[in-house]
Amino acid sequence: MKPFRVEIPQEQLDDLQRRLGDTRWPGELPETGWSRGVPLGYLRELAEYWRTGFDWRAVEAELNRYPQFTTEIDGQTVHFLHVRSPEPDAQALVLTHGWPGSVTEFLDVIGPLTDPRAHGGDPREAVHLVIPSLPGYGFSGPLQQAGWDNVRIALTWARLMEQLGYERYYAQGGDFGAVVSLTLAGVAPQHVAGVHVNFLVTAPPADPAALAGLEGPDLARLGKMQYFLSDLSGYMKLQSTRPQTVAYALTDSPVGQLAWIIEKFKEWTDSDKAPEDAIGRDRLLANATLYWLTATAGSSAQLYYELAAQLPTAAVPPPSMPPLPVPLGVAVFPHEMIQPIRAFADQAFPNIVRWTEFDKGGHFAALEQPELLAADIRAFVGALRP
């Protein structure tokens, strides 16, 4: 393992500013808002702030406050933050992001999770945090081989935790991070003490009669899933079939990269008019800048290709995970793009020990509601600890 610091050469930042200033902008139909994609006026204003007001060096300094490392596992560079709690009897937790996220989305939960005493929490719930960048994402890029699916990533996380000396630990994640965390429990149940997720897909049973007992809120969740599959999932189809093709545009144009992912922060969050209703502008741009500076738009999309058979489609519901051999905690945020149905979840995951329904927040919980998410994770870990 090698210590790592984020130190982007100034030439790369100058190149980003130049490219932003030289953007060739498309036209736009009048009065379409967000219905056909990211509005031109909004993106132009955000891109200008990115060029003239955003401070990447401040993001670097914040990341470099925490110990970071790189190692090589299974032929792939893996970057991770390793933040030890000041509490001597803290337990370990591996925290995994998804797409289009990165390790930057966890900056506001590191303190509350590792040092709850300083944040008004119970010190018995403290954890040591291991926060890896998914292979092909951020400083774990570029990918060296094909085949990096959820099982291979989970096996890599198990080896990483072993190398760090953690015999027993918890796993947490949202989006792909939830899939990896659940898979980690399946491949290393003797080491994973429990899994907490803030994203869980519950497929309807094959028997239509199972839908008969659902009430209004659950039917609404089914409708929301169908809306996602029919209207919001175009990116998924493209990235799961032709990730290399989309990589050229996103790697060449920072505004293209920004538009591609900022749309998700609008559609998947607890926001009204713009993503900034849910997440601070500098946090949004920190994430987009990391994708740009590491040129990982294409390599991050490869995970969709690897998991294409497991992704939901308009014709086929998402498959259920196999029975989970460890306790499971589920945090449900109301503006999540796909929300789980408890009756279906109990059938697929009989080991659910904690289920929390929140009244605000969406898909990027660590960015939108860091205090709520951190408190729920701590409570889950605290209830299970010996």
Tab-separated table of C-alpha atoms in Angstrom:
chain	number	residue	atom	x	y	z
A	1	MET	CA	0.000	0.000	0.000
A	2	LYS	CA	1.231	3.451	-0.880
A	3	PRO	CA	0.181	6.735	0.744
A	4	PHE	CA	-1.716	8.939	-1.693
A	5	ARG	CA	-2.424	12.642	-1.925
A	6	VAL	CA	-4.606	14.442	-4.437
A	7	GLU	CA	-2.288	16.794	-6.327
A	8	ILE	CA	-3.678	17.711	-9.729
A	9	PRO	CA	-1.148	19.575	-11.928
A	10	GLN	CA	-2.123	23.176	-12.554
A	11	GLU	CA	-1.933	22.557	-16.312
A	12	GLN	CA	-4.948	20.241	-16.049
A	13	LEU	CA	-6.973	22.876	-14.221
A	14	ASP	CA	-5.959	25.505	-16.772
A	15	ASP	CA	-7.001	23.147	-19.567
A	16	LEU	CA	-10.391	22.644	-17.911
A	17	GLN	CA	-10.955	26.398	-17.714
A	18	ARG	CA	-9.933	26.813	-21.348
A	19	ARG	CA	-12.273	24.079	-22.535
A	20	LEU	CA	-15.150	25.531	-20.530
A	21	GLY	CA	-14.548	28.920	-22.099
A	22	ASP	CA	-14.445	27.425	-25.604
A	23	THR	CA	-17.640	25.386	-25.267
A	24	ARG	CA	-19.740	25.094	-28.430
A	25	TRP	CA	-23.308	25.383	-27.168
A	26	PRO	CA	-26.375	23.782	-28.792
A	27	GLY	CA	-29.703	25.437	-29.412
A	28	GLU	CA	-32.799	24.740	-27.324
A	29	LEU	CA	-36.536	24.596	-27.871
A	30	PRO	CA	-38.383	27.286	-25.888
A	31	GLU	CA	-40.167	26.592	-22.601
A	32	THR	CA	-39.194	22.938	-22.275
A	33	GLY	CA	-37.575	23.183	-18.840
A	34	TRP	CA	-35.987	19.908	-17.691
A	35	SER	CA	-38.424	17.735	-19.664
A	36	ARG	CA	-36.000	17.129	-22.556
A	37	GLY	CA	-32.757	17.264	-20.627
A	38	VAL	CA	-30.663	19.858	-18.826
A	39	PRO	CA	-31.846	23.399	-19.713
A	40	LEU	CA	-29.384	25.488	-21.691
A	41	GLY	CA	-29.577	28.565	-19.499
A	42	TYR	CA	-29.044	26.594	-16.308
A	43	LEU	CA	-26.052	24.689	-17.668
A	44	ARG	CA	-24.395	27.771	-19.131
A	45	GLU	CA	-24.602	29.541	-15.802
A	46	LEU	CA	-23.333	26.486	-13.895
A	47	ALA	CA	-20.461	25.999	-16.348
A	48	GLU	CA	-19.444	29.640	-15.974
A	49	TYR	CA	-19.356	29.224	-12.194
A	50	TRP	CA	-17.289	26.063	-12.696
A	51	ARG	CA	-14.858	28.088	-14.807
A	52	THR	CA	-14.590	31.217	-12.670
A	53	GLY	CA	-15.891	30.500	-9.157
A	54	PHE	CA	-15.301	26.873	-8.235
A	55	ASP	CA	-12.177	26.089	-6.188
A	56	TRP	CA	-10.834	22.594	-6.857
A	57	ARG	CA	-7.862	23.243	-4.581
A	58	ALA	CA	-10.274	23.538	-1.659
A	59	VAL	CA	-11.640	20.081	-2.534
A	60	GLU	CA	-8.093	18.727	-2.689
A	61	ALA	CA	-7.346	20.158	0.736
A	62	GLU	CA	-10.505	18.617	2.187
A	63	LEU	CA	-9.729	15.188	0.734
A	64	ASN	CA	-6.110	15.408	1.861
A	65	ARG	CA	-7.213	15.976	5.455
A	66	TYR	CA	-7.848	12.239	5.526
A	67	PRO	CA	-5.345	9.413	5.072
A	68	GLN	CA	-5.534	8.054	1.532
A	69	PHE	CA	-3.805	5.125	-0.079
A	70	THR	CA	-3.571	3.141	-3.280
A	71	THR	CA	-2.913	-0.555	-3.583
A	72	GLU	CA	-3.085	-3.125	-6.354
A	73	ILE	CA	-5.511	-6.014	-6.075
A	74	ASP	CA	-6.250	-8.445	-8.889
A	75	GLY	CA	-4.282	-6.315	-11.323
A	76	GLN	CA	-6.254	-3.131	-10.610
A	77	THR	CA	-5.253	0.034	-8.775
A	78	VAL	CA	-7.605	0.656	-5.850
A	79	HIS	CA	-7.724	4.071	-4.195
A	80	PHE	CA	-9.277	4.452	-0.769
A	81	LEU	CA	-9.610	6.677	2.262
A	82	HIS	CA	-8.870	5.023	5.598
A	83	VAL	CA	-10.121	7.130	8.495
A	84	ARG	CA	-9.634	5.667	11.951
A	85	SER	CA	-11.993	6.630	14.752
A	86	PRO	CA	-10.575	8.180	17.930
A	87	GLU	CA	-12.681	5.656	19.872
A	88	PRO	CA	-10.421	2.682	20.709
A	89	ASP	CA	-13.167	0.055	20.484
A	90	ALA	CA	-14.726	1.316	17.236
A	91	GLN	CA	-15.707	-1.246	14.640
A	92	ALA	CA	-14.837	-1.096	10.934
A	93	LEU	CA	-17.156	-0.161	8.068
A	94	VAL	CA	-16.460	-0.183	4.329
A	95	LEU	CA	-18.446	2.568	2.612
A	96	THR	CA	-19.069	2.272	-1.142
A	97	HIS	CA	-20.382	4.856	-3.614
A	98	GLY	CA	-22.147	4.259	-6.935
A	99	TRP	CA	-22.618	6.046	-10.263
A	100	PRO	CA	-22.436	8.976	-10.856
A	101	GLY	CA	-20.960	9.363	-7.410
A	102	SER	CA	-17.456	9.217	-5.957
A	103	VAL	CA	-15.657	9.288	-2.629
A	104	THR	CA	-16.359	13.036	-2.478
A	105	GLU	CA	-20.005	12.339	-1.671
A	106	PHE	CA	-19.002	10.981	1.765
A	107	LEU	CA	-17.038	13.991	2.988
A	108	ASP	CA	-19.903	15.183	5.195
A	109	VAL	CA	-20.479	11.819	6.919
A	110	ILE	CA	-16.870	10.993	7.807
A	111	GLY	CA	-16.902	13.053	11.003
A	112	PRO	CA	-20.311	11.906	12.312
A	113	LEU	CA	-19.442	8.252	11.652
A	114	THR	CA	-15.895	8.143	12.971
A	115	ASP	CA	-16.352	10.552	15.876
A	116	PRO	CA	-19.994	10.569	16.998
A	117	ARG	CA	-18.957	11.906	20.395
A	118	ALA	CA	-17.992	15.203	18.728
A	119	HIS	CA	-21.311	15.283	16.844
A	120	GLY	CA	-23.698	14.677	19.723
A	121	GLY	CA	-23.856	10.911	19.217
A	122	ASP	CA	-23.061	7.774	21.175
A	123	PRO	CA	-19.323	6.930	21.050
A	124	ARG	CA	-20.218	3.213	21.181
A	125	GLU	CA	-21.536	3.618	17.624
A	126	ALA	CA	-18.222	4.900	16.208
A	127	VAL	CA	-16.645	3.179	13.211
A	128	HIS	CA	-13.315	3.112	11.441
A	129	LEU	CA	-14.047	3.999	7.821
A	130	VAL	CA	-12.634	2.475	4.660
A	131	ILE	CA	-13.951	4.386	1.621
A	132	PRO	CA	-12.728	2.927	-1.686
A	133	SER	CA	-13.176	4.339	-5.157
A	134	LEU	CA	-14.868	1.720	-7.314
A	135	PRO	CA	-12.534	0.205	-9.935
A	136	GLY	CA	-12.591	2.502	-12.963
A	137	TYR	CA	-13.848	5.452	-10.906
A	138	GLY	CA	-11.780	8.450	-9.842
A	139	PHE	CA	-8.310	7.558	-8.639
A	140	SER	CA	-9.073	3.825	-9.028
A	141	GLY	CA	-9.015	4.382	-12.771
A	142	PRO	CA	-8.433	3.605	-15.483
A	143	LEU	CA	-9.579	0.006	-15.741
A	144	GLN	CA	-6.917	-2.488	-16.785
A	145	GLN	CA	-9.249	-5.375	-17.686
A	146	ALA	CA	-12.850	-6.222	-18.445
A	147	GLY	CA	-14.891	-8.282	-16.020
A	148	TRP	CA	-15.092	-5.926	-13.057
A	149	ASP	CA	-18.604	-6.821	-11.898
A	150	ASN	CA	-20.106	-6.676	-8.416
A	151	VAL	CA	-18.694	-10.086	-7.405
A	152	ARG	CA	-15.144	-9.201	-8.428
A	153	ILE	CA	-15.395	-5.854	-6.662
A	154	ALA	CA	-16.778	-7.497	-3.520
A	155	LEU	CA	-13.935	-10.033	-3.484
A	156	THR	CA	-11.510	-7.121	-3.878
A	157	TRP	CA	-13.087	-5.299	-0.939
A	158	ALA	CA	-12.745	-8.470	1.146
A	159	ARG	CA	-9.046	-8.649	0.306
A	160	LEU	CA	-8.623	-4.941	1.027
A	161	MET	CA	-10.198	-5.267	4.462
A	162	GLU	CA	-8.033	-8.308	5.163
A	163	GLN	CA	-4.903	-6.387	4.191
A	164	LEU	CA	-5.956	-3.591	6.541
A	165	GLY	CA	-6.247	-6.080	9.384
A	166	TYR	CA	-10.025	-6.030	9.822
A	167	GLU	CA	-11.331	-9.491	10.655
A	168	ARG	CA	-14.914	-8.336	11.204
A	169	TYR	CA	-16.611	-5.306	9.649
A	170	TYR	CA	-19.820	-3.781	8.329
A	171	ALA	CA	-20.656	-2.695	4.782
A	172	GLN	CA	-22.756	0.243	3.618
A	173	GLY	CA	-23.686	1.761	0.290
A	174	GLY	CA	-26.226	3.239	-2.070
A	175	ASP	CA	-26.702	2.720	-5.815
A	176	PHE	CA	-23.988	0.292	-7.025
A	177	GLY	CA	-22.483	0.619	-3.553
A	178	ALA	CA	-25.539	-1.158	-2.163
A	179	VAL	CA	-25.154	-3.980	-4.698
A	180	VAL	CA	-21.464	-4.361	-3.844
A	181	SER	CA	-22.182	-4.293	-0.104
A	182	LEU	CA	-24.847	-6.994	-0.361
A	183	THR	CA	-22.544	-9.069	-2.560
A	184	LEU	CA	-19.694	-8.639	-0.089
A	185	ALA	CA	-21.838	-10.226	2.606
A	186	GLY	CA	-22.516	-13.122	0.257
A	187	VAL	CA	-18.861	-13.795	-0.600
A	188	ALA	CA	-17.442	-13.124	2.880
A	189	PRO	CA	-20.246	-13.809	5.405
A	190	GLN	CA	-17.729	-14.870	8.044
A	191	HIS	CA	-16.266	-11.358	8.008
A	192	VAL	CA	-19.286	-9.107	7.379
A	193	ALA	CA	-21.212	-8.392	10.582
A	194	GLY	CA	-24.053	-6.588	8.818
A	195	VAL	CA	-25.039	-4.564	5.765
A	196	HIS	CA	-26.763	-1.188	5.699
A	197	VAL	CA	-28.096	0.217	2.417
A	198	ASN	CA	-29.904	3.356	1.311
A	199	PHE	CA	-30.907	1.805	-2.007
A	200	LEU	CA	-32.738	-1.505	-2.358
A	201	VAL	CA	-34.559	-2.791	-5.418
A	202	THR	CA	-37.449	-5.125	-4.607
A	203	ALA	CA	-38.789	-6.960	-7.631
A	204	PRO	CA	-42.514	-7.839	-7.683
A	205	PRO	CA	-43.104	-11.600	-7.386
A	206	ALA	CA	-43.986	-13.493	-10.545
A	207	ASP	CA	-47.468	-14.234	-9.190
A	208	PRO	CA	-49.767	-11.263	-10.009
A	209	ALA	CA	-51.833	-12.158	-6.947
A	210	ALA	CA	-49.015	-10.801	-4.797
A	211	LEU	CA	-49.939	-7.308	-5.950
A	212	ALA	CA	-53.525	-7.646	-4.765
A	213	GLY	CA	-52.740	-6.795	-1.159
A	214	LEU	CA	-50.688	-3.693	-1.886
A	215	GLU	CA	-52.076	-0.383	-0.687
A	216	GLY	CA	-51.779	3.102	-2.138
A	217	PRO	CA	-48.231	4.009	-1.035
A	218	ASP	CA	-46.777	0.730	-2.312
A	219	LEU	CA	-48.686	0.987	-5.575
A	220	ALA	CA	-47.253	4.477	-5.926
A	221	ARG	CA	-43.760	3.020	-5.502
A	222	LEU	CA	-44.448	0.497	-8.235
A	223	GLY	CA	-45.623	3.333	-10.462
A	224	LYS	CA	-42.490	5.300	-9.679
A	225	MET	CA	-40.344	2.334	-10.681
A	226	GLN	CA	-42.200	2.065	-13.971
A	227	TYR	CA	-41.697	5.785	-14.598
A	228	PHE	CA	-37.973	5.363	-13.994
A	229	LEU	CA	-37.796	2.446	-16.426
A	230	SER	CA	-39.832	4.164	-19.119
A	231	ASP	CA	-38.573	7.751	-18.894
A	232	LEU	CA	-35.450	8.126	-16.731
A	233	SER	CA	-33.310	5.142	-17.694
A	234	GLY	CA	-31.991	6.080	-21.137
A	235	TYR	CA	-28.492	6.614	-19.704
A	236	MET	CA	-28.588	3.062	-18.318
A	237	LYS	CA	-29.392	1.498	-21.683
A	238	LEU	CA	-26.570	3.399	-23.360
A	239	GLN	CA	-23.932	2.719	-20.706
A	240	SER	CA	-24.871	-0.954	-20.427
A	241	THR	CA	-24.513	-1.509	-24.191
A	242	ARG	CA	-22.024	1.002	-25.641
A	243	PRO	CA	-19.953	2.527	-22.801
A	244	GLN	CA	-16.946	3.077	-25.053
A	245	THR	CA	-18.891	5.184	-27.532
A	246	VAL	CA	-20.237	7.593	-24.943
A	247	ALA	CA	-16.752	7.887	-23.437
A	248	TYR	CA	-15.408	9.907	-26.372
A	249	ALA	CA	-17.828	12.792	-25.954
A	250	LEU	CA	-17.675	12.871	-22.165
A	251	THR	CA	-13.880	12.688	-22.041
A	252	ASP	CA	-13.475	15.480	-24.589
A	253	SER	CA	-16.060	17.961	-23.328
A	254	PRO	CA	-16.301	19.022	-19.685
A	255	VAL	CA	-19.732	20.550	-20.314
A	256	GLY	CA	-20.834	17.247	-21.838
A	257	GLN	CA	-19.552	15.415	-18.759
A	258	LEU	CA	-21.265	17.911	-16.483
A	259	ALA	CA	-24.615	17.664	-18.266
A	260	TRP	CA	-24.498	13.867	-18.342
A	261	ILE	CA	-24.288	13.546	-14.573
A	262	ILE	CA	-25.908	16.779	-13.323
A	263	GLU	CA	-29.174	15.594	-14.864
A	264	LYS	CA	-29.141	12.657	-12.431
A	265	PHE	CA	-28.623	14.971	-9.482
A	266	LYS	CA	-31.763	16.825	-10.550
A	267	GLU	CA	-33.963	13.791	-11.260
A	268	TRP	CA	-32.885	11.566	-8.367
A	269	THR	CA	-32.765	14.079	-5.501
A	270	ASP	CA	-35.183	15.917	-3.257
A	271	SER	CA	-35.045	18.967	-5.496
A	272	ASP	CA	-37.578	21.187	-7.195
A	273	LYS	CA	-36.151	23.647	-9.701
A	274	ALA	CA	-32.465	22.679	-9.717
A	275	PRO	CA	-30.062	20.159	-8.113
A	276	GLU	CA	-28.834	22.894	-5.782
A	277	ASP	CA	-32.179	22.647	-3.987
A	278	ALA	CA	-30.829	19.389	-2.541
A	279	ILE	CA	-27.022	19.572	-2.731
A	280	GLY	CA	-24.613	22.492	-2.530
A	281	ARG	CA	-23.183	23.676	-5.846
A	282	ASP	CA	-19.579	23.173	-4.788
A	283	ARG	CA	-20.289	19.575	-3.753
A	284	LEU	CA	-21.919	18.910	-7.132
A	285	LEU	CA	-18.949	20.353	-8.980
A	286	ALA	CA	-16.411	18.540	-6.788
A	287	ASN	CA	-17.894	15.274	-7.987
A	288	ALA	CA	-18.059	16.343	-11.648
A	289	THR	CA	-14.507	17.689	-11.540
A	290	LEU	CA	-13.183	14.407	-10.170
A	291	TYR	CA	-14.717	12.544	-13.111
A	292	TRP	CA	-13.238	15.074	-15.524
A	293	LEU	CA	-9.727	15.251	-14.087
A	294	THR	CA	-9.397	11.457	-13.906
A	295	ALA	CA	-10.968	10.929	-17.367
A	296	THR	CA	-13.120	8.134	-15.948
A	297	ALA	CA	-16.442	8.819	-17.661
A	298	GLY	CA	-15.970	5.785	-19.885
A	299	SER	CA	-14.334	3.446	-17.388
A	300	SER	CA	-17.005	4.159	-14.771
A	301	ALA	CA	-19.717	3.313	-17.301
A	302	GLN	CA	-18.175	-0.129	-17.835
A	303	LEU	CA	-19.822	-1.331	-14.622
A	304	TYR	CA	-23.195	-0.972	-16.341
A	305	TYR	CA	-21.958	-3.197	-19.155
A	306	GLU	CA	-20.736	-5.820	-16.696
A	307	LEU	CA	-24.050	-5.816	-14.819
A	308	ALA	CA	-26.316	-5.509	-17.871
A	309	ALA	CA	-28.031	-8.826	-17.150
A	310	GLN	CA	-28.832	-7.683	-13.610
A	311	LEU	CA	-30.218	-4.246	-14.477
A	312	PRO	CA	-33.977	-3.671	-14.653
A	313	THR	CA	-35.589	-2.974	-18.011
A	314	ALA	CA	-39.026	-1.823	-19.029
A	315	ALA	CA	-39.919	-5.417	-19.894
A	316	VAL	CA	-38.118	-7.302	-17.130
A	317	PRO	CA	-38.184	-6.347	-13.438
A	318	PRO	CA	-34.878	-6.253	-11.550
A	319	PRO	CA	-33.835	-9.626	-10.138
A	320	SER	CA	-33.815	-10.148	-6.399
A	321	MET	CA	-30.588	-10.778	-4.541
A	322	PRO	CA	-30.148	-14.234	-3.009
A	323	PRO	CA	-30.925	-14.630	0.702
A	324	LEU	CA	-28.602	-12.472	2.758
A	325	PRO	CA	-26.644	-14.366	5.430
A	326	VAL	CA	-26.166	-11.322	7.705
A	327	PRO	CA	-28.410	-8.671	9.312
A	328	LEU	CA	-29.645	-5.954	6.969
A	329	GLY	CA	-30.565	-2.340	7.657
A	330	VAL	CA	-32.499	-0.293	5.094
A	331	ALA	CA	-32.832	3.501	4.964
A	332	VAL	CA	-35.605	4.668	2.632
A	333	PHE	CA	-35.569	8.252	1.415
A	334	PRO	CA	-38.789	9.576	-0.168
A	335	HIS	CA	-37.249	11.016	-3.331
A	336	GLU	CA	-35.211	7.918	-4.145
A	337	MET	CA	-35.707	7.035	-7.818
A	338	ILE	CA	-36.623	3.416	-6.987
A	339	GLN	CA	-38.024	2.770	-3.525
A	340	PRO	CA	-38.308	-0.675	-1.947
A	341	ILE	CA	-41.628	-2.238	-0.965
A	342	ARG	CA	-41.407	-3.700	2.511
A	343	ALA	CA	-43.552	-6.769	1.824
A	344	PHE	CA	-41.350	-7.774	-1.101
A	345	ALA	CA	-38.172	-6.908	0.806
A	346	ASP	CA	-39.138	-9.190	3.696
A	347	GLN	CA	-39.567	-12.083	1.271
A	348	ALA	CA	-36.198	-11.507	-0.396
A	349	PHE	CA	-34.289	-10.492	2.745
A	350	PRO	CA	-35.602	-12.279	5.849
A	351	ASN	CA	-32.763	-10.823	7.944
A	352	ILE	CA	-33.964	-7.196	7.927
A	353	VAL	CA	-33.384	-5.862	11.437
A	354	ARG	CA	-33.800	-2.135	10.814
A	355	TRP	CA	-36.057	-0.271	8.366
A	356	THR	CA	-36.194	3.528	8.512
A	357	GLU	CA	-38.515	5.692	6.410
A	358	PHE	CA	-37.404	9.319	6.192
A	359	ASP	CA	-39.511	12.312	5.187
A	360	LYS	CA	-36.848	14.111	3.153
A	361	GLY	CA	-33.903	13.229	0.952
A	362	GLY	CA	-33.275	11.249	-2.198
A	363	HIS	CA	-30.809	8.989	-3.981
A	364	PHE	CA	-27.616	10.752	-2.872
A	365	ALA	CA	-28.357	10.532	0.834
A	366	ALA	CA	-24.804	11.195	2.028
A	367	LEU	CA	-24.845	14.500	0.145
A	368	GLU	CA	-28.475	15.484	0.721
A	369	GLN	CA	-29.040	14.382	4.321
A	370	PRO	CA	-25.645	13.434	5.788
A	371	GLU	CA	-26.757	13.778	9.414
A	372	LEU	CA	-29.816	11.549	8.952
A	373	LEU	CA	-27.884	8.904	7.053
A	374	ALA	CA	-24.972	8.882	9.482
A	375	ALA	CA	-27.287	8.593	12.485
A	376	ASP	CA	-29.122	5.665	10.903
A	377	ILE	CA	-25.881	3.846	10.090
A	378	ARG	CA	-24.613	4.410	13.610
A	379	ALA	CA	-27.832	3.131	15.144
A	380	PHE	CA	-27.668	0.016	12.958
A	381	VAL	CA	-24.075	-0.704	13.927
A	382	GLY	CA	-24.675	0.137	17.587
A	383	ALA	CA	-27.577	-2.289	17.867
A	384	LEU	CA	-25.535	-5.159	16.420
A	385	ARG	CA	-22.229	-4.658	18.130
A	386	PRO	CA	-21.297	-7.249	20.796
